[in-house]
Amino acid sequence: MKIRAIAALLYIIISATTLAQGRIKISGYVRDADGNPIELVNIRVKNSLNGSMSNDKGFYALHVAAGDSLTLVYSCLGYNKAERIIPKADRDMRLNVQMNSTSLNLGDVTITAIRKQTTTMETLDANRIRLLPDPAGGSIESLVVTYAGVSSSNELSSQYSVRGGSYDENIVYVNGIEVFRPLLIRSGQQEGLSFINPELTESVNFSAGGFEARYGDKMSSVLDINYKKPKSLEGSASLSFLGASAYVGSSIGKLTQITGIRYKTNQSLLNTMDTDAEFNPTFVDLQSYITYQLTPTLDVNFLGNVSINNYKFTPFTRETSFGTTSMIKKFKVYFDGREQDKFETLFGAMVIKKRLTEQTEFGLQVSAFSSKEEETYDISGEYWLNDLGEENNTDDDASSALEVGTYHEHARNRLNSNIITIGHYGESKLKNNTLKWGVNVQLEKIKDRINEWEKRDSAGYSLPYTGSEVSLITNLYSNNKLESSRTSGYLQDNFKFRTKHGLFTLVAGIRGSYWSFNKEFIFSPRASIGFIPNFKQDLTFRFASGIYYQSPFYKEMRVTKQDEQSNNVVVLNDALKSQQSVHFILGGDYTFRAAERNFKISTEIYYKMMDKLNPYTVDNVKIRYYGENCANGYALGMDVKFFGEFVPGTDSWLSFSIMKAEQTIRDKVTVPMPNSQRYNVSLFFQDYFPGYKKVKLNLKGVLAGGLPITAPRKGYEDGFFRMSPYKRIDLGLSYQIAGTTEEIMQRGIMSKLKNIWIGVDVFNILNIKNVSSYYWVTDIYNQQYAVPNYLTGRQLNLRLIAEF
């Protein structure tokens, strides 16, 4: 008995000593208000460097020294900070925590930053974008172009350039399905509505390079859109000088649907341009996203779109003054004729998703895209180009005429395209790994008919002047059909692991594609790594690299040849291969708080090494390719974005980019890339009246370097000059005339509404004349004059929005 008593006493003494000098384990789960796990929550012991971070299931664990009392601090960007006091830390314990999210409101754009950015993909939660001042009539792209590395020089277009790449180098997905756009559009005036309906959009993911292998074969960027699945009845209707829109969403049992219709007209904007004309553009778009849960583990989704764009244009006169103060010129034209274009597109996609387990999901995708494009015009004009000198004399004095002539432009262009895609995807989570894979087969059928020509007469001489015959200055004919198939597949792994130095996120994958038309197989390995250090968890580092291809599509393959009668005929180059780009991207974020507000500075340095380039020229938004792999080049630059609460309760950002992008054509001459702007500064800023948040202000500004431009039917190796910088500021003021707390909203039909907003926009508030392209005047000596085609001027827009 004595031995047992002594042993028990020794055990108690040793246990007490071990407890006093040992460490205990505190673990648990961090969830949001809906019970969903929150990843990358920073958990630390207050007033110490000891800490941990939650995983993708919200689980965390850390070891602390046993003691009387300690305080744990839980913090994550996008959530209110939480603290938990442990009065006596004397044993292992489980501590679960709920964190409430904080929304950073951008007026009618809400950005919730839940996760730190460990890849090149940036996330934007854009539930409502209608209060932003946007000449395009409200589009996701109008906000994307304010991101670092993204630029646009045409407010009438939703197209954008990323780090010097072409518009065709950007890939767009909606609910995991790649979407396409018409090919014949040559002007932002004709473009109409973006495919993406912002009222249906729930989240936006955007990468300016170094994106994952699951995204397709493009060289510049990826825009990944997810549409909403409403939980109850919701909707809105809006009306403005630019058009109207409405949507309604509902959830009934196993069925959810959200449907939106948009109508847009640019008539009021186009009337601010130099051309006196009858503009009648009408753009209509109808979309619907429907989901149905067949069983608890089987879902069916459908996305449908019908878009009809009509552009009618009857010009009367045009008068443009340009040049310098010492060399003022005036270009005046009297028109006859008209233009009528029509672009009809149909899109449908069905996805069947099967969840085998909580960690594994399979899916089958089927989509179809069909477009019918018609471009018809016969426009003639009589023009005078006068040199007004320093006096700026507006009289049409024949003695000041540099050039007098006539021209006639004719086109009868038709293009029909049909694309069908069948694919399978899968995802499986295995402890610290997330495997993703997929395979697609795409069938393409395109029929192209082009018949266009231009006749020009200068001082009574047909151009080009030969002295012996009458010639057209240019013509183009096409009668081509293309039927082909593409097969592609990818496999990638997302792997997270922790070390004593911090949290690592590794995303690595491979992608392969084969195109039957040019018999080419391309192989694309891609990888990125992110790191959050333990010593400073406000910092995030990332590096991405990979091989990215620009697989040719129809218009990239067109080559112009001359037949026996010197007519320009379009043929398809079946020897054209994919353009290639190798990305190297190094970036990082620093998040901090100042004056009780959240801020973040993001920086990325990139280098893109490009080979087998297919050079192109840009006229407004129309891209004309050489149709051959005859160049190589590079793009080098830095993007910086300063993001935060400059005004309490709002979010704003300032983006700055510098870059140099050059190409060497046929090993002879090195010239800038067509979209090399050298610098770009963009601003999005929101404010409200102090103490009265019903009045909100949204300001969007852009300053971008001028693009290099060439004469028509000439390449950059034949000489170029740079356009003037693109400068524009748009201002929007919104007033909430009624909300859910207002007495008027409790009566009758008004009780069904949530908010009523009225607003006014001032587009191009400084009335700066930006240039979209040039009209070229040629004299009998073949000397050319570049007459700028100016974009829209200052314009007011009124809008009314009702939400329910």
mmCIF file of N, CA and C in Angstrom, residues 634-703:
data_model
loop_
_atom_site.group_PDB
_atom_site.id
_atom_site.type_symbol
_atom_site.label_atom_id
_atom_site.label_comp_id
_atom_site.label_asym_id
_atom_site.label_seq_id
_atom_site.Cartn_x
_atom_site.Cartn_y
_atom_site.Cartn_z
ATOM 1 N N TYR A 634 7.378 40.320 -77.126
ATOM 2 C CA TYR A 634 7.357 40.211 -75.671
ATOM 3 C C TYR A 634 6.504 41.343 -75.104
ATOM 4 N N ALA A 635 6.090 41.163 -73.863
ATOM 5 C CA ALA A 635 5.400 42.215 -73.103
ATOM 6 C C ALA A 635 5.963 42.201 -71.693
ATOM 7 N N LEU A 636 6.352 43.371 -71.211
ATOM 8 C CA LEU A 636 6.982 43.514 -69.897
ATOM 9 C C LEU A 636 6.319 44.690 -69.194
ATOM 10 N N GLY A 637 5.937 44.501 -67.936
ATOM 11 C CA GLY A 637 5.290 45.605 -67.265
ATOM 12 C C GLY A 637 5.031 45.353 -65.795
ATOM 13 N N MET A 638 4.398 46.341 -65.169
ATOM 14 C CA MET A 638 4.052 46.277 -63.751
ATOM 15 C C MET A 638 2.664 46.891 -63.551
ATOM 16 N N ASP A 639 1.852 46.223 -62.747
ATOM 17 C CA ASP A 639 0.514 46.693 -62.403
ATOM 18 C C ASP A 639 0.435 46.909 -60.898
ATOM 19 N N VAL A 640 -0.147 48.035 -60.498
ATOM 20 C CA VAL A 640 -0.320 48.361 -59.083
ATOM 21 C C VAL A 640 -1.764 48.786 -58.858
ATOM 22 N N LYS A 641 -2.364 48.276 -57.799
ATOM 23 C CA LYS A 641 -3.737 48.634 -57.455
ATOM 24 C C LYS A 641 -3.808 48.973 -55.968
ATOM 25 N N PHE A 642 -4.299 50.160 -55.673
ATOM 26 C CA PHE A 642 -4.494 50.621 -54.298
ATOM 27 C C PHE A 642 -5.984 50.614 -54.029
ATOM 28 N N PHE A 643 -6.410 49.734 -53.120
ATOM 29 C CA PHE A 643 -7.823 49.445 -52.911
ATOM 30 C C PHE A 643 -8.168 49.680 -51.454
ATOM 31 N N GLY A 644 -9.315 50.328 -51.178
ATOM 32 C CA GLY A 644 -9.687 50.478 -49.780
ATOM 33 C C GLY A 644 -10.830 51.422 -49.540
ATOM 34 N N GLU A 645 -11.084 51.670 -48.247
ATOM 35 C CA GLU A 645 -12.151 52.548 -47.801
ATOM 36 C C GLU A 645 -11.627 53.978 -47.681
ATOM 37 N N PHE A 646 -11.504 54.651 -48.799
ATOM 38 C CA PHE A 646 -11.079 56.038 -48.751
ATOM 39 C C PHE A 646 -12.145 56.894 -48.056
ATOM 40 N N VAL A 647 -13.400 56.510 -48.214
ATOM 41 C CA VAL A 647 -14.512 57.116 -47.488
ATOM 42 C C VAL A 647 -15.132 56.005 -46.639
ATOM 43 N N PRO A 648 -15.357 56.243 -45.334
ATOM 44 C CA PRO A 648 -15.869 55.161 -44.472
ATOM 45 C C PRO A 648 -17.142 54.538 -45.035
ATOM 46 N N GLY A 649 -17.166 53.211 -45.060
ATOM 47 C CA GLY A 649 -18.342 52.489 -45.525
ATOM 48 C C GLY A 649 -18.429 52.317 -47.018
ATOM 49 N N THR A 650 -17.402 52.718 -47.769
ATOM 50 C CA THR A 650 -17.393 52.558 -49.225
ATOM 51 C C THR A 650 -16.083 51.903 -49.638
ATOM 52 N N ASP A 651 -16.012 51.533 -50.893
ATOM 53 C CA ASP A 651 -14.765 51.017 -51.454
ATOM 54 C C ASP A 651 -14.423 51.784 -52.717
ATOM 55 N N SER A 652 -13.155 52.060 -52.896
ATOM 56 C CA SER A 652 -12.652 52.726 -54.089
ATOM 57 C C SER A 652 -11.306 52.121 -54.420
ATOM 58 N N TRP A 653 -10.834 52.388 -55.629
ATOM 59 C CA TRP A 653 -9.492 51.927 -55.970
ATOM 60 C C TRP A 653 -8.877 52.787 -57.056
ATOM 61 N N LEU A 654 -7.549 52.784 -57.040
ATOM 62 C CA LEU A 654 -6.739 53.478 -58.031
ATOM 63 C C LEU A 654 -5.776 52.458 -58.610
ATOM 64 N N SER A 655 -5.793 52.308 -59.935
ATOM 65 C CA SER A 655 -4.924 51.348 -60.613
ATOM 66 C C SER A 655 -3.937 52.092 -61.498
ATOM 67 N N PHE A 656 -2.712 51.576 -61.531
ATOM 68 C CA PHE A 656 -1.658 52.180 -62.345
ATOM 69 C C PHE A 656 -0.861 51.074 -63.022
ATOM 70 N N SER A 657 -0.650 51.218 -64.320
ATOM 71 C CA SER A 657 0.083 50.207 -65.085
ATOM 72 C C SER A 657 1.080 50.886 -66.015
ATOM 73 N N ILE A 658 2.261 50.298 -66.099
ATOM 74 C CA ILE A 658 3.234 50.690 -67.108
ATOM 75 C C ILE A 658 3.663 49.421 -67.843
ATOM 76 N N MET A 659 3.917 49.552 -69.132
ATOM 77 C CA MET A 659 4.259 48.361 -69.890
ATOM 78 C C MET A 659 5.008 48.735 -71.158
ATOM 79 N N LYS A 660 5.682 47.746 -71.713
ATOM 80 C CA LYS A 660 6.310 47.850 -73.015
ATOM 81 C C LYS A 660 6.072 46.534 -73.731
ATOM 82 N N ALA A 661 5.428 46.604 -74.883
ATOM 83 C CA ALA A 661 5.109 45.405 -75.659
ATOM 84 C C ALA A 661 5.536 45.630 -77.099
ATOM 85 N N GLU A 662 6.412 44.783 -77.593
ATOM 86 C CA GLU A 662 6.950 44.934 -78.943
ATOM 87 C C GLU A 662 6.913 43.605 -79.681
ATOM 88 N N GLN A 663 6.907 43.691 -81.011
ATOM 89 C CA GLN A 663 6.952 42.508 -81.856
ATOM 90 C C GLN A 663 7.930 42.748 -83.000
ATOM 91 N N THR A 664 8.583 41.687 -83.415
ATOM 92 C CA THR A 664 9.485 41.725 -84.567
ATOM 93 C C THR A 664 8.829 40.950 -85.700
ATOM 94 N N ILE A 665 8.538 41.660 -86.800
ATOM 95 C CA ILE A 665 7.783 41.083 -87.911
ATOM 96 C C ILE A 665 8.741 40.660 -89.009
ATOM 97 N N ARG A 666 8.645 39.391 -89.377
ATOM 98 C CA ARG A 666 9.451 38.800 -90.461
ATOM 99 C C ARG A 666 10.940 39.048 -90.282
ATOM 100 N N ASP A 667 11.369 39.108 -89.025
ATOM 101 C CA ASP A 667 12.790 39.296 -88.681
ATOM 102 C C ASP A 667 13.389 40.551 -89.300
ATOM 103 N N LYS A 668 12.531 41.532 -89.629
ATOM 104 C CA LYS A 668 13.024 42.732 -90.314
ATOM 105 C C LYS A 668 12.891 43.984 -89.468
ATOM 106 N N VAL A 669 11.778 44.157 -88.809
ATOM 107 C CA VAL A 669 11.513 45.408 -88.124
ATOM 108 C C VAL A 669 10.841 45.116 -86.789
ATOM 109 N N THR A 670 11.218 45.881 -85.755
ATOM 110 C CA THR A 670 10.628 45.762 -84.431
ATOM 111 C C THR A 670 9.730 46.963 -84.181
ATOM 112 N N VAL A 671 8.462 46.692 -83.891
ATOM 113 C CA VAL A 671 7.458 47.751 -83.731
ATOM 114 C C VAL A 671 6.626 47.434 -82.487
ATOM 115 N N PRO A 672 5.871 48.425 -81.968
ATOM 116 C CA PRO A 672 5.011 48.156 -80.808
ATOM 117 C C PRO A 672 3.863 47.221 -81.171
ATOM 118 N N MET A 673 3.376 46.516 -80.158
ATOM 119 C CA MET A 673 2.134 45.773 -80.313
ATOM 120 C C MET A 673 0.989 46.760 -80.547
ATOM 121 N N PRO A 674 -0.035 46.378 -81.320
ATOM 122 C CA PRO A 674 -1.139 47.312 -81.603
ATOM 123 C C PRO A 674 -1.850 47.839 -80.370
ATOM 124 N N ASN A 675 -1.849 47.083 -79.256
ATOM 125 C CA ASN A 675 -2.519 47.530 -78.035
ATOM 126 C C ASN A 675 -1.527 47.881 -76.931
ATOM 127 N N SER A 676 -0.328 48.285 -77.329
ATOM 128 C CA SER A 676 0.680 48.704 -76.363
ATOM 129 C C SER A 676 0.461 50.175 -76.021
ATOM 130 N N GLN A 677 -0.138 50.435 -74.869
ATOM 131 C CA GLN A 677 -0.466 51.806 -74.478
ATOM 132 C C GLN A 677 0.601 52.469 -73.618
ATOM 133 N N ARG A 678 1.617 51.714 -73.202
ATOM 134 C CA ARG A 678 2.743 52.197 -72.404
ATOM 135 C C ARG A 678 2.358 52.550 -70.973
ATOM 136 N N TYR A 679 1.256 53.230 -70.764
ATOM 137 C CA TYR A 679 0.814 53.528 -69.399
ATOM 138 C C TYR A 679 -0.708 53.578 -69.361
ATOM 139 N N ASN A 680 -1.247 53.317 -68.176
ATOM 140 C CA ASN A 680 -2.694 53.364 -67.996
ATOM 141 C C ASN A 680 -2.983 53.655 -66.528
ATOM 142 N N VAL A 681 -3.790 54.667 -66.281
ATOM 143 C CA VAL A 681 -4.211 55.027 -64.932
ATOM 144 C C VAL A 681 -5.741 55.026 -64.906
ATOM 145 N N SER A 682 -6.324 54.311 -63.965
ATOM 146 C CA SER A 682 -7.784 54.258 -63.862
ATOM 147 C C SER A 682 -8.196 54.426 -62.409
ATOM 148 N N LEU A 683 -9.357 55.004 -62.225
ATOM 149 C CA LEU A 683 -9.850 55.326 -60.888
ATOM 150 C C LEU A 683 -11.323 54.976 -60.783
ATOM 151 N N PHE A 684 -11.673 54.338 -59.694
ATOM 152 C CA PHE A 684 -13.085 54.215 -59.322
ATOM 153 C C PHE A 684 -13.213 54.728 -57.894
ATOM 154 N N PHE A 685 -14.105 55.684 -57.714
ATOM 155 C CA PHE A 685 -14.227 56.338 -56.405
ATOM 156 C C PHE A 685 -15.697 56.522 -56.074
ATOM 157 N N GLN A 686 -16.037 56.246 -54.809
ATOM 158 C CA GLN A 686 -17.402 56.434 -54.344
ATOM 159 C C GLN A 686 -17.424 57.313 -53.107
ATOM 160 N N ASP A 687 -18.452 58.117 -53.013
ATOM 161 C CA ASP A 687 -18.613 59.009 -51.868
ATOM 162 C C ASP A 687 -20.105 59.158 -51.592
ATOM 163 N N TYR A 688 -20.433 59.720 -50.457
ATOM 164 C CA TYR A 688 -21.818 60.030 -50.125
ATOM 165 C C TYR A 688 -21.826 61.291 -49.265
ATOM 166 N N PHE A 689 -22.986 61.916 -49.175
ATOM 167 C CA PHE A 689 -23.095 63.116 -48.370
ATOM 168 C C PHE A 689 -22.928 62.750 -46.894
ATOM 169 N N PRO A 690 -22.079 63.473 -46.170
ATOM 170 C CA PRO A 690 -21.852 63.139 -44.746
ATOM 171 C C PRO A 690 -23.155 63.115 -43.965
ATOM 172 N N GLY A 691 -23.393 61.993 -43.294
ATOM 173 C CA GLY A 691 -24.587 61.841 -42.483
ATOM 174 C C GLY A 691 -25.855 61.597 -43.272
ATOM 175 N N TYR A 692 -25.748 61.451 -44.615
ATOM 176 C CA TYR A 692 -26.946 61.269 -45.447
ATOM 177 C C TYR A 692 -26.581 60.369 -46.622
ATOM 178 N N LYS A 693 -26.608 59.062 -46.376
ATOM 179 C CA LYS A 693 -26.131 58.104 -47.354
ATOM 180 C C LYS A 693 -27.107 57.844 -48.486
ATOM 181 N N LYS A 694 -28.240 58.523 -48.480
ATOM 182 C CA LYS A 694 -29.173 58.349 -49.583
ATOM 183 C C LYS A 694 -28.675 58.996 -50.869
ATOM 184 N N VAL A 695 -27.759 59.933 -50.765
ATOM 185 C CA VAL A 695 -27.176 60.581 -51.935
ATOM 186 C C VAL A 695 -25.774 60.039 -52.116
ATOM 187 N N LYS A 696 -25.534 59.354 -53.233
ATOM 188 C CA LYS A 696 -24.258 58.699 -53.467
ATOM 189 C C LYS A 696 -23.646 59.172 -54.773
ATOM 190 N N LEU A 697 -22.339 59.186 -54.778
ATOM 191 C CA LEU A 697 -21.586 59.614 -55.950
ATOM 192 C C LEU A 697 -20.674 58.489 -56.401
ATOM 193 N N ASN A 698 -20.640 58.237 -57.707
ATOM 194 C CA ASN A 698 -19.712 57.282 -58.311
ATOM 195 C C ASN A 698 -18.917 58.000 -59.391
ATOM 196 N N LEU A 699 -17.611 57.886 -59.315
ATOM 197 C CA LEU A 699 -16.723 58.556 -60.260
ATOM 198 C C LEU A 699 -15.803 57.523 -60.891
ATOM 199 N N LYS A 700 -15.733 57.539 -62.206
ATOM 200 C CA LYS A 700 -14.842 56.630 -62.931
ATOM 201 C C LYS A 700 -13.989 57.455 -63.891
ATOM 202 N N GLY A 701 -12.675 57.297 -63.796
ATOM 203 C CA GLY A 701 -11.765 58.046 -64.652
ATOM 204 C C GLY A 701 -10.720 57.147 -65.285
ATOM 205 N N VAL A 702 -10.307 57.489 -66.501
ATOM 206 C CA VAL A 702 -9.312 56.710 -67.244
ATOM 207 C C VAL A 702 -8.345 57.664 -67.934
ATOM 208 N N LEU A 703 -7.064 57.379 -67.820
ATOM 209 C CA LEU A 703 -6.021 58.056 -68.586
ATOM 210 C C LEU A 703 -5.113 56.978 -69.151
#
